[in-house]
Amino acid sequence: MFTVLLSGGSGKRLWPLSNDLRSKQYIKLLPYEYDSGVRCSMVQRVWAQLSDAGMTSSSVICASSGQLEMIHSQLGNVPIAIEPDRRDTFPAIALSCAYLVDAMGAKENDVVCIMPVDPFVESSYYQSIKEIDDVLQESSADIALLGAKPTYPSEKYGYIVPGTHYQGYFSVEKFLEKPQLEIAQDLINQGAFWNCGVFCFRIKILIEKLLHYGLALNYEELYANYDKLPKISFDYEVLEKTTNIVVVPYEGVWKDLGTWNTLTEEMVGYTFGKAHISNACKNTHVINELNIPIVTLGVNDMVVVASFDGILVADKRESSNIKDVIQDIKERPMYEERRWGTIKTLDCSERPNATTLTKKVTIFAGMSSSYHYHELYDEIWAVLRGKAELIIDGDHRQMEEGSSIQISKGQKHAVKAIEEFEYIEIHLGETSGEVDMNRITFDWQEIASLGK
Amino acid sequence: MFTVLLSGGSGKRLWPLSNDLRSKQYIKLLPYEYDSGVRCSMVQRVWAQLSDAGMTSSSVICASSGQLEMIHSQLGNVPIAIEPDRRDTFPAIALSCAYLVDAMGAKENDVVCIMPVDPFVESSYYQSIKEIDDVLQESSADIALLGAKPTYPSEKYGYIVPGTHYQGYFSVEKFLEKPQLEIAQDLINQGAFWNCGVFCFRIKILIEKLLHYGLALNYEELYANYDKLPKISFDYEVLEKTTNIVVVPYEGVWKDLGTWNTLTEEMVGYTFGKAHISNACKNTHVINELNIPIVTLGVNDMVVVASFDGILVADKRESSNIKDVIQDIKERPMYEERRWGTIKTLDCSERPNATTLTKKVTIFAGMSSSYHYHELYDEIWAVLRGKAELIIDGDHRQMEEGSSIQISKGQKHAVKAIEEFEYIEIHLGETSGEVDMNRITFDWQEIASLGK
């Protein structure tokens, strides 16, 4: 069995910890299942569970190119099917299955399991998924789903109503999306499941579907012709046109941690970062990525979240409505996580014709930048800690704590961290909001040989 | 009549907008009485009202040396009696009266009115104070107080119970501090007043008191011997030993804006700075000095305050208990207001043996620094906007938008802003939390003549 982990969008509902350069699935607030004291992200927790279940060697993550650096930073060098742009789940699943076939040896009769990258589940979830291979064989069904046992009548989830009960699975009678409270309670009384968003099927099903669009299940071809694929969900394109569907029950914990009230329920502790919660506060979580303290006094059922992008103060019950409020906020992302390190924007001074940015940059040990230059601005670097090799127009020099340099506009430069390297970087000149980055090469071997 | 404005301590109850380098009376959130749309500080509001009443030419502000720059920045070049250290109100009042005698021509039979620098009052307050001169004459009382008409049975204020009613004033029967609710209501029913903390008396009373300590009412002598004065309040040292006291009623608004719930009541609007309050929020104030947005969602009766020093999220009813929570916070002040401009600490990177500070400094047009040098660190300057003259070891140069310089440790330097001048300053070296500032002179004429 192969696995595709679908990594969704930017998750505005977890603002200010998610932004266009950091999706909610990468925020490190959760416990690892095997070590509840260590904080990890949703993606890290799922990947660790997948690894425990022995499934990572046949798994691929489907994500946008903007998420590449983050995934590599958190999981190492894992297989990724890269969406050229966002087009909904059917194109993403087709592209991922093509990756499995071309790069990982999957055959058309192999079963693939599509799952979200961010469910909060127990290890038995993966055991249930592994059983689906046999269930598809025994039942001769086209698609098998995973159904979680509901713990309360949620109005926000989709429900699967089961039909006949077989050994280890049920036939599917119907689906219901986001029912009202009383209907949800009725569904639970009838033995309905929550739809976990997990689909298992043989790869050949997709091959047939793609033929309709004149395309083959080939990664390079689909990548190049991605805009010819319809912006449609797998549910509409495949699931709704299939009659022979079964559901495999999963009895363990299943939660969608897509809002602050659900995420904080699973958080390690009540606080993250500098936080002082007074005794008069009940059920209040503080998540603080800033370097200044947060004090809460006499507040109940609240979540307070501060990052370089902004500060949220919300009643937990209201926290899912955040999208409406933040759509008016048009600020640049102030915190960026990259494969090679992080960038925090400390100050953004806007003048009529230019913007001066002051940033704190961290480069992980062994990581390097591209060889590049800027047309519009000089850079001033002041090193806070660590060691790095800096190459400017072919000239090599070592930078370390306390050293500083001015790199003029037009000067080609690259840096490689020998130890974890942290510095203040000031862009001085006609910096604008737009990127002024002219890359020559990423190859450090090639860069390092310059001027020698 | 002369006036002494007592400028109190650092006001921890308005954290995080007050710190050791910014007292609550300097926070600009209030309306001017004559222009309610313009934000001003408590001190600015009181000084403007005093000016309208024609009283500023006979007034002195009593403050610690740490407040000098802020007072000059907000009020211009006003008379200030400088406390060498904090010793309570009796020494402060004695020092201030000595200033009035030595520097402003007050005589021993002149009446002086002592008042706090931060009451929230209407202009009729000053009219009532002006009447006290005549009241002292008519009543032959030693001390006259101002009593505000209570509007509710506060448990936090002091009460003055009046005796006989004369034309324009009452004799004082007794004082009660912070009574319980029922007693407060009884007091109000009896016609008691709130004690405004205003004392009026003839200067000679203080001369007699100081004789007990072997001191004369002489500013230089008191300043030099300040540590010989007892750490005692004017209430204990003078008021409680005086029997002949009267109280003058004041019918207008009187509020002590010492906590966030009282201050926000008088604030101009519900928000200051970047704030997005959802429609589901009631009676919620957001005060934001940071450059990132604050979003509040579904919260009621709250105050959210963010500054470079920290973030407060408090139920308004609990906001007066902040002192207990923040006593554990031992962070350096990140925002400083000075006579010549402001300093914001953008980043404070601590290493085992050193701390690197990145600051954003603003110098007001025409203002200059001292001529000084640092023993432990180099400074890197990157100019964001404005123009300034920089003198390094006698060498003159002009700095402007986009220019940068490294000033080495030991190099004497001074700067004068030609236009308002803003720059990023990085301290690079063995900066510690302690000050490394070796001043040679403050005299710009002298500095400017160097090297010529």
mmCIF file of C-alpha atoms in Angstrom, chain B residues 28-316:
data_model
loop_
_atom_site.group_PDB
_atom_site.id
_atom_site.type_symbol
_atom_site.label_atom_id
_atom_site.label_comp_id
_atom_site.label_asym_id
_atom_site.label_seq_id
_atom_site.Cartn_x
_atom_site.Cartn_y
_atom_site.Cartn_z
ATOM 1 C CA LYS B 28 -0.607 60.105 25.484
ATOM 2 C CA LEU B 29 -4.128 58.688 25.435
ATOM 3 C CA LEU B 30 -6.286 61.459 26.918
ATOM 4 C CA PRO B 31 -8.210 64.307 25.301
ATOM 5 C CA TYR B 32 -7.179 67.921 25.857
ATOM 6 C CA GLU B 33 -10.086 69.671 27.544
ATOM 7 C CA TYR B 34 -10.268 72.305 24.777
ATOM 8 C CA ASP B 35 -9.712 69.885 21.888
ATOM 9 C CA SER B 36 -11.066 66.454 22.704
ATOM 10 C CA GLY B 37 -9.815 64.894 19.447
ATOM 11 C CA VAL B 38 -6.113 65.407 20.182
ATOM 12 C CA ARG B 39 -4.374 62.849 22.387
ATOM 13 C CA CYS B 40 -2.263 64.138 25.245
ATOM 14 C CA SER B 41 -0.697 62.799 28.416
ATOM 15 C CA MET B 42 -1.972 63.412 31.944
ATOM 16 C CA VAL B 43 0.818 65.930 32.504
ATOM 17 C CA GLN B 44 0.087 67.738 29.256
ATOM 18 C CA ARG B 45 -3.623 67.950 30.037
ATOM 19 C CA VAL B 46 -3.008 69.338 33.543
ATOM 20 C CA TRP B 47 -0.341 71.804 32.362
ATOM 21 C CA ALA B 48 -2.643 73.073 29.584
ATOM 22 C CA GLN B 49 -5.470 73.553 32.102
ATOM 23 C CA LEU B 50 -3.088 75.307 34.505
ATOM 24 C CA SER B 51 -2.010 77.567 31.647
ATOM 25 C CA ASP B 52 -5.641 78.383 30.799
ATOM 26 C CA ALA B 53 -6.106 79.322 34.458
ATOM 27 C CA GLY B 54 -3.082 81.657 34.238
ATOM 28 C CA MET B 55 -1.186 79.682 36.869
ATOM 29 C CA THR B 56 1.853 78.292 35.037
ATOM 30 C CA SER B 57 4.143 81.254 35.669
ATOM 31 C CA SER B 58 4.026 80.543 39.412
ATOM 32 C CA SER B 59 4.185 76.734 39.172
ATOM 33 C CA VAL B 60 6.974 74.206 39.607
ATOM 34 C CA ILE B 61 6.928 70.470 38.892
ATOM 35 C CA CYS B 62 8.601 68.208 41.434
ATOM 36 C CA ALA B 63 10.054 65.100 39.780
ATOM 37 C CA SER B 64 12.926 62.651 39.859
ATOM 38 C CA SER B 65 15.888 63.273 37.568
ATOM 39 C CA GLY B 66 14.778 60.297 35.442
ATOM 40 C CA GLN B 67 11.661 62.230 34.437
ATOM 41 C CA LEU B 68 13.467 65.425 33.378
ATOM 42 C CA GLU B 69 13.851 64.589 29.702
ATOM 43 C CA MET B 70 10.255 63.425 29.390
ATOM 44 C CA ILE B 71 8.834 66.548 31.042
ATOM 45 C CA HIS B 72 10.917 68.817 28.806
ATOM 46 C CA SER B 73 9.895 66.795 25.774
ATOM 47 C CA GLN B 74 6.184 67.076 26.593
ATOM 48 C CA LEU B 75 5.969 70.555 28.173
ATOM 49 C CA GLY B 76 9.030 72.424 26.963
ATOM 50 C CA ASN B 77 11.340 74.307 29.298
ATOM 51 C CA VAL B 78 9.252 74.403 32.514
ATOM 52 C CA PRO B 79 10.602 74.851 36.076
ATOM 53 C CA ILE B 80 11.430 71.531 37.753
ATOM 54 C CA ALA B 81 12.490 70.822 41.330
ATOM 55 C CA ILE B 82 14.615 67.686 41.020
ATOM 56 C CA GLU B 83 14.440 65.076 43.776
ATOM 57 C CA PRO B 84 17.933 63.572 44.265
ATOM 58 C CA ASP B 85 16.153 60.332 45.232
ATOM 59 C CA ARG B 86 12.659 59.218 46.154
ATOM 60 C CA ARG B 87 11.825 59.982 49.810
ATOM 61 C CA ASP B 88 8.016 60.468 50.037
ATOM 62 C CA THR B 89 5.926 63.643 49.888
ATOM 63 C CA PHE B 90 7.173 65.713 52.851
ATOM 64 C CA PRO B 91 10.754 65.985 51.554
ATOM 65 C CA ALA B 92 9.477 66.515 47.980
ATOM 66 C CA ILE B 93 7.196 69.356 49.075
ATOM 67 C CA ALA B 94 9.930 70.963 51.175
ATOM 68 C CA LEU B 95 12.349 70.859 48.239
ATOM 69 C CA SER B 96 9.727 72.298 45.868
ATOM 70 C CA CYS B 97 8.848 75.154 48.210
ATOM 71 C CA ALA B 98 12.557 75.946 48.549
ATOM 72 C CA TYR B 99 12.682 76.122 44.724
ATOM 73 C CA LEU B 100 9.719 78.532 44.727
ATOM 74 C CA VAL B 101 11.475 80.761 47.265
ATOM 75 C CA ASP B 102 14.970 80.684 45.720
ATOM 76 C CA ALA B 103 14.145 80.643 42.011
ATOM 77 C CA MET B 104 10.640 82.097 41.688
ATOM 78 C CA GLY B 105 10.467 84.806 44.366
ATOM 79 C CA ALA B 106 7.963 83.205 46.738
ATOM 80 C CA LYS B 107 7.868 84.724 50.254
ATOM 81 C CA GLU B 108 7.147 82.986 53.538
ATOM 82 C CA ASN B 109 3.636 84.436 53.768
ATOM 83 C CA ASP B 110 2.720 83.364 50.225
ATOM 84 C CA VAL B 111 0.248 80.527 49.813
ATOM 85 C CA VAL B 112 1.435 77.411 48.000
ATOM 86 C CA CYS B 113 -0.888 74.813 46.579
ATOM 87 C CA ILE B 114 0.443 71.249 46.363
ATOM 88 C CA MET B 115 -1.362 69.037 43.835
ATOM 89 C CA PRO B 116 -0.758 65.759 42.033
ATOM 90 C CA VAL B 117 0.411 66.077 38.436
ATOM 91 C CA ASP B 118 -2.152 63.591 37.120
ATOM 92 C CA PRO B 119 -5.765 64.187 38.210
ATOM 93 C CA PHE B 120 -8.422 63.993 35.492
ATOM 94 C CA VAL B 121 -10.437 67.151 36.192
ATOM 95 C CA GLU B 122 -12.340 70.021 34.613
ATOM 96 C CA SER B 123 -11.207 73.648 34.502
ATOM 97 C CA SER B 124 -13.431 74.567 37.477
ATOM 98 C CA TYR B 125 -10.953 72.547 39.609
ATOM 99 C CA TYR B 126 -8.405 75.315 39.072
ATOM 100 C CA GLN B 127 -10.994 78.008 39.829
ATOM 101 C CA SER B 128 -11.709 76.290 43.155
ATOM 102 C CA ILE B 129 -7.973 76.166 43.915
ATOM 103 C CA LYS B 130 -7.600 79.857 43.175
ATOM 104 C CA GLU B 131 -10.322 80.644 45.728
ATOM 105 C CA ILE B 132 -8.324 78.903 48.461
ATOM 106 C CA ASP B 133 -6.014 81.933 48.886
ATOM 107 C CA ASP B 134 -8.970 83.975 50.148
ATOM 108 C CA VAL B 135 -10.326 81.056 52.181
ATOM 109 C CA LEU B 136 -7.027 80.736 54.083
ATOM 110 C CA GLN B 137 -7.195 84.485 54.781
ATOM 111 C CA GLU B 138 -10.821 84.467 55.928
ATOM 112 C CA SER B 139 -10.720 81.222 57.907
ATOM 113 C CA SER B 140 -7.267 81.727 59.478
ATOM 114 C CA ALA B 141 -6.824 77.994 58.863
ATOM 115 C CA ASP B 142 -3.313 76.587 58.630
ATOM 116 C CA ILE B 143 -4.131 74.214 55.785
ATOM 117 C CA ALA B 144 -6.937 74.167 53.210
ATOM 118 C CA LEU B 145 -7.796 71.072 51.195
ATOM 119 C CA LEU B 146 -9.808 70.496 48.051
ATOM 120 C CA GLY B 147 -12.730 68.069 48.362
ATOM 121 C CA ALA B 148 -14.410 66.554 45.321
ATOM 122 C CA LYS B 149 -18.092 65.656 45.408
ATOM 123 C CA PRO B 150 -18.277 61.826 45.307
ATOM 124 C CA THR B 151 -20.277 60.272 42.477
ATOM 125 C CA TYR B 152 -20.293 56.711 43.870
ATOM 126 C CA PRO B 153 -19.225 54.976 47.115
ATOM 127 C CA SER B 154 -15.622 54.194 46.135
ATOM 128 C CA GLU B 155 -13.642 51.911 48.425
ATOM 129 C CA LYS B 156 -10.355 53.097 46.944
ATOM 130 C CA TYR B 157 -10.344 56.818 47.779
ATOM 131 C CA GLY B 158 -9.800 58.832 50.966
ATOM 132 C CA TYR B 159 -12.779 60.787 52.418
ATOM 133 C CA ILE B 160 -12.937 64.155 54.206
ATOM 134 C CA VAL B 161 -15.861 64.503 56.630
ATOM 135 C CA PRO B 162 -16.845 68.195 56.862
ATOM 136 C CA GLY B 163 -17.940 69.983 60.051
ATOM 137 C CA THR B 164 -19.299 73.542 60.096
ATOM 138 C CA HIS B 165 -20.295 75.078 56.770
ATOM 139 C CA TYR B 166 -18.927 78.572 56.083
ATOM 140 C CA GLN B 167 -19.242 80.697 52.942
ATOM 141 C CA GLY B 168 -17.260 78.759 50.340
ATOM 142 C CA TYR B 169 -15.635 76.222 52.681
ATOM 143 C CA PHE B 170 -16.149 73.785 55.586
ATOM 144 C CA SER B 171 -14.186 72.989 58.704
ATOM 145 C CA VAL B 172 -12.760 69.448 58.633
ATOM 146 C CA GLU B 173 -14.083 66.981 61.188
ATOM 147 C CA LYS B 174 -12.132 63.873 60.261
ATOM 148 C CA PHE B 175 -10.440 61.814 57.529
ATOM 149 C CA LEU B 176 -11.195 58.236 56.457
ATOM 150 C CA GLU B 177 -9.006 56.192 54.106
ATOM 151 C CA LYS B 178 -10.459 53.533 51.773
ATOM 152 C CA PRO B 179 -13.639 52.706 53.713
ATOM 153 C CA GLN B 180 -15.733 49.633 52.993
ATOM 154 C CA LEU B 181 -18.717 50.047 50.683
ATOM 155 C CA GLU B 182 -21.412 50.630 53.321
ATOM 156 C CA ILE B 183 -19.284 53.068 55.273
ATOM 157 C CA ALA B 184 -18.460 54.900 52.044
ATOM 158 C CA GLN B 185 -22.186 55.218 51.318
ATOM 159 C CA ASP B 186 -22.796 56.529 54.865
ATOM 160 C CA LEU B 187 -20.009 59.078 54.397
ATOM 161 C CA ILE B 188 -21.544 60.303 51.167
ATOM 162 C CA ASN B 189 -24.945 60.598 52.880
ATOM 163 C CA GLN B 190 -23.222 62.758 55.535
ATOM 164 C CA GLY B 191 -21.878 65.062 52.804
ATOM 165 C CA ALA B 192 -18.271 63.827 52.883
ATOM 166 C CA PHE B 193 -15.834 64.697 50.079
ATOM 167 C CA TRP B 194 -13.200 62.702 48.231
ATOM 168 C CA ASN B 195 -9.744 63.882 49.231
ATOM 169 C CA CYS B 196 -8.151 65.220 46.002
ATOM 170 C CA GLY B 197 -4.658 65.218 47.494
ATOM 171 C CA VAL B 198 -4.498 69.015 47.225
ATOM 172 C CA PHE B 199 -2.948 70.911 50.193
ATOM 173 C CA CYS B 200 -2.729 74.700 50.425
ATOM 174 C CA PHE B 201 -0.768 76.480 53.156
ATOM 175 C CA ARG B 202 1.602 79.386 53.761
ATOM 176 C CA ILE B 203 5.228 78.600 53.074
ATOM 177 C CA LYS B 204 6.290 79.580 56.583
ATOM 178 C CA ILE B 205 4.709 76.390 57.961
ATOM 179 C CA LEU B 206 7.396 74.396 56.166
ATOM 180 C CA ILE B 207 10.157 76.671 57.408
ATOM 181 C CA GLU B 208 9.146 75.806 60.985
ATOM 182 C CA LYS B 209 8.994 72.092 60.215
ATOM 183 C CA LEU B 210 12.445 72.092 58.627
ATOM 184 C CA LEU B 211 13.947 73.780 61.681
ATOM 185 C CA HIS B 212 13.239 70.548 63.583
ATOM 186 C CA TYR B 213 15.667 68.806 61.220
ATOM 187 C CA GLY B 214 18.248 71.577 61.475
ATOM 188 C CA LEU B 215 17.629 72.630 57.870
ATOM 189 C CA ALA B 216 16.586 75.857 56.179
ATOM 190 C CA LEU B 217 14.188 76.305 53.244
ATOM 191 C CA ASN B 218 17.058 76.613 50.764
ATOM 192 C CA TYR B 219 17.049 74.614 47.535
ATOM 193 C CA GLU B 220 20.768 73.903 47.309
ATOM 194 C CA GLU B 221 21.005 73.021 50.971
ATOM 195 C CA LEU B 222 17.983 70.714 50.855
ATOM 196 C CA TYR B 223 19.197 69.117 47.631
ATOM 197 C CA ALA B 224 22.615 68.445 49.181
ATOM 198 C CA ASN B 225 21.130 67.167 52.450
ATOM 199 C CA TYR B 226 18.130 65.380 50.988
ATOM 200 C CA ASP B 227 19.087 62.126 52.676
ATOM 201 C CA LYS B 228 18.744 63.847 56.081
ATOM 202 C CA LEU B 229 15.050 64.470 55.476
ATOM 203 C CA PRO B 230 12.758 61.774 56.867
ATOM 204 C CA LYS B 231 11.044 59.350 54.468
ATOM 205 C CA ILE B 232 7.615 60.478 55.554
ATOM 206 C CA SER B 233 4.470 61.715 53.885
ATOM 207 C CA PHE B 234 3.206 65.296 54.197
ATOM 208 C CA ASP B 235 0.038 63.804 55.713
ATOM 209 C CA TYR B 236 1.942 62.289 58.648
ATOM 210 C CA GLU B 237 4.515 65.049 59.129
ATOM 211 C CA VAL B 238 2.226 68.070 58.794
ATOM 212 C CA LEU B 239 -1.460 67.412 58.203
ATOM 213 C CA GLU B 240 -2.031 65.046 61.142
ATOM 214 C CA LYS B 241 -0.305 67.453 63.524
ATOM 215 C CA THR B 242 -2.483 70.363 62.401
ATOM 216 C CA THR B 243 -5.930 70.975 63.897
ATOM 217 C CA ASN B 244 -7.009 74.063 62.033
ATOM 218 C CA ILE B 245 -7.890 72.590 58.622
ATOM 219 C CA VAL B 246 -10.637 73.556 56.173
ATOM 220 C CA VAL B 247 -11.900 72.025 52.949
ATOM 221 C CA VAL B 248 -13.025 73.823 49.794
ATOM 222 C CA PRO B 249 -15.598 71.936 47.735
ATOM 223 C CA TYR B 250 -15.070 71.144 44.051
ATOM 224 C CA GLU B 251 -18.219 70.082 42.217
ATOM 225 C CA GLY B 252 -16.742 68.971 38.892
ATOM 226 C CA VAL B 253 -15.345 65.697 37.552
ATOM 227 C CA TRP B 254 -12.449 64.229 39.536
ATOM 228 C CA LYS B 255 -10.855 60.904 38.671
ATOM 229 C CA ASP B 256 -7.674 59.095 39.506
ATOM 230 C CA LEU B 257 -6.664 57.479 36.186
ATOM 231 C CA GLY B 258 -4.177 55.144 37.837
ATOM 232 C CA THR B 259 -5.549 51.857 36.489
ATOM 233 C CA TRP B 260 -6.495 50.669 33.017
ATOM 234 C CA ASN B 261 -10.228 50.517 33.771
ATOM 235 C CA THR B 262 -10.330 54.187 34.842
ATOM 236 C CA LEU B 263 -7.916 55.378 32.152
ATOM 237 C CA THR B 264 -9.772 53.707 29.277
ATOM 238 C CA GLU B 265 -13.010 55.400 30.425
ATOM 239 C CA GLU B 266 -11.485 58.743 29.459
ATOM 240 C CA MET B 267 -9.530 57.573 26.413
ATOM 241 C CA VAL B 268 -10.080 59.170 22.987
ATOM 242 C CA GLY B 269 -11.863 56.327 21.108
ATOM 243 C CA TYR B 270 -11.683 52.564 21.696
ATOM 244 C CA THR B 271 -8.425 51.921 19.890
ATOM 245 C CA PHE B 272 -4.950 53.351 19.608
ATOM 246 C CA GLY B 273 -2.589 52.009 16.949
ATOM 247 C CA LYS B 274 -3.198 48.986 14.713
ATOM 248 C CA ALA B 275 -6.321 47.298 16.078
ATOM 249 C CA HIS B 276 -9.184 45.242 14.658
ATOM 250 C CA ILE B 277 -12.036 44.716 17.131
ATOM 251 C CA SER B 278 -14.694 42.261 15.910
ATOM 252 C CA ASN B 279 -18.349 43.227 16.132
ATOM 253 C CA ALA B 280 -18.846 40.577 18.799
ATOM 254 C CA CYS B 281 -16.694 42.582 21.258
ATOM 255 C CA LYS B 282 -18.317 44.905 23.788
ATOM 256 C CA ASN B 283 -16.655 47.625 25.921
ATOM 257 C CA THR B 284 -13.179 46.545 24.841
ATOM 258 C CA HIS B 285 -10.208 48.903 24.447
ATOM 259 C CA VAL B 286 -7.075 48.125 22.462
ATOM 260 C CA ILE B 287 -3.926 50.236 22.884
ATOM 261 C CA ASN B 288 -1.177 49.130 20.533
ATOM 262 C CA GLU B 289 2.253 50.769 20.265
ATOM 263 C CA LEU B 290 3.697 47.895 18.221
ATOM 264 C CA ASN B 291 3.854 47.896 14.447
ATOM 265 C CA ILE B 292 1.857 44.640 14.079
ATOM 266 C CA PRO B 293 -1.947 44.382 14.212
ATOM 267 C CA ILE B 294 -3.981 43.256 17.234
ATOM 268 C CA VAL B 295 -7.218 41.354 16.541
ATOM 269 C CA THR B 296 -9.842 40.842 19.248
ATOM 270 C CA LEU B 297 -12.641 38.358 18.747
ATOM 271 C CA GLY B 298 -15.685 37.858 20.978
ATOM 272 C CA VAL B 299 -14.225 39.447 24.102
ATOM 273 C CA ASN B 300 -16.089 41.821 26.434
ATOM 274 C CA ASP B 301 -15.028 44.372 29.070
ATOM 275 C CA MET B 302 -11.369 43.861 28.246
ATOM 276 C CA VAL B 303 -8.328 46.009 27.862
ATOM 277 C CA VAL B 304 -5.517 44.841 25.576
ATOM 278 C CA VAL B 305 -2.300 46.848 25.695
ATOM 279 C CA ALA B 306 0.854 46.139 23.714
ATOM 280 C CA SER B 307 4.144 48.014 23.858
ATOM 281 C CA PHE B 308 7.811 47.221 23.256
ATOM 282 C CA ASP B 309 7.869 46.077 26.912
ATOM 283 C CA GLY B 310 5.074 43.513 26.831
ATOM 284 C CA ILE B 311 1.434 42.665 26.206
ATOM 285 C CA LEU B 312 -1.407 42.907 28.724
ATOM 286 C CA VAL B 313 -4.743 41.133 28.269
ATOM 287 C CA ALA B 314 -6.995 41.947 31.210
ATOM 288 C CA ASP B 315 -10.581 41.979 32.292
ATOM 289 C CA LYS B 316 -11.131 45.645 33.187
#
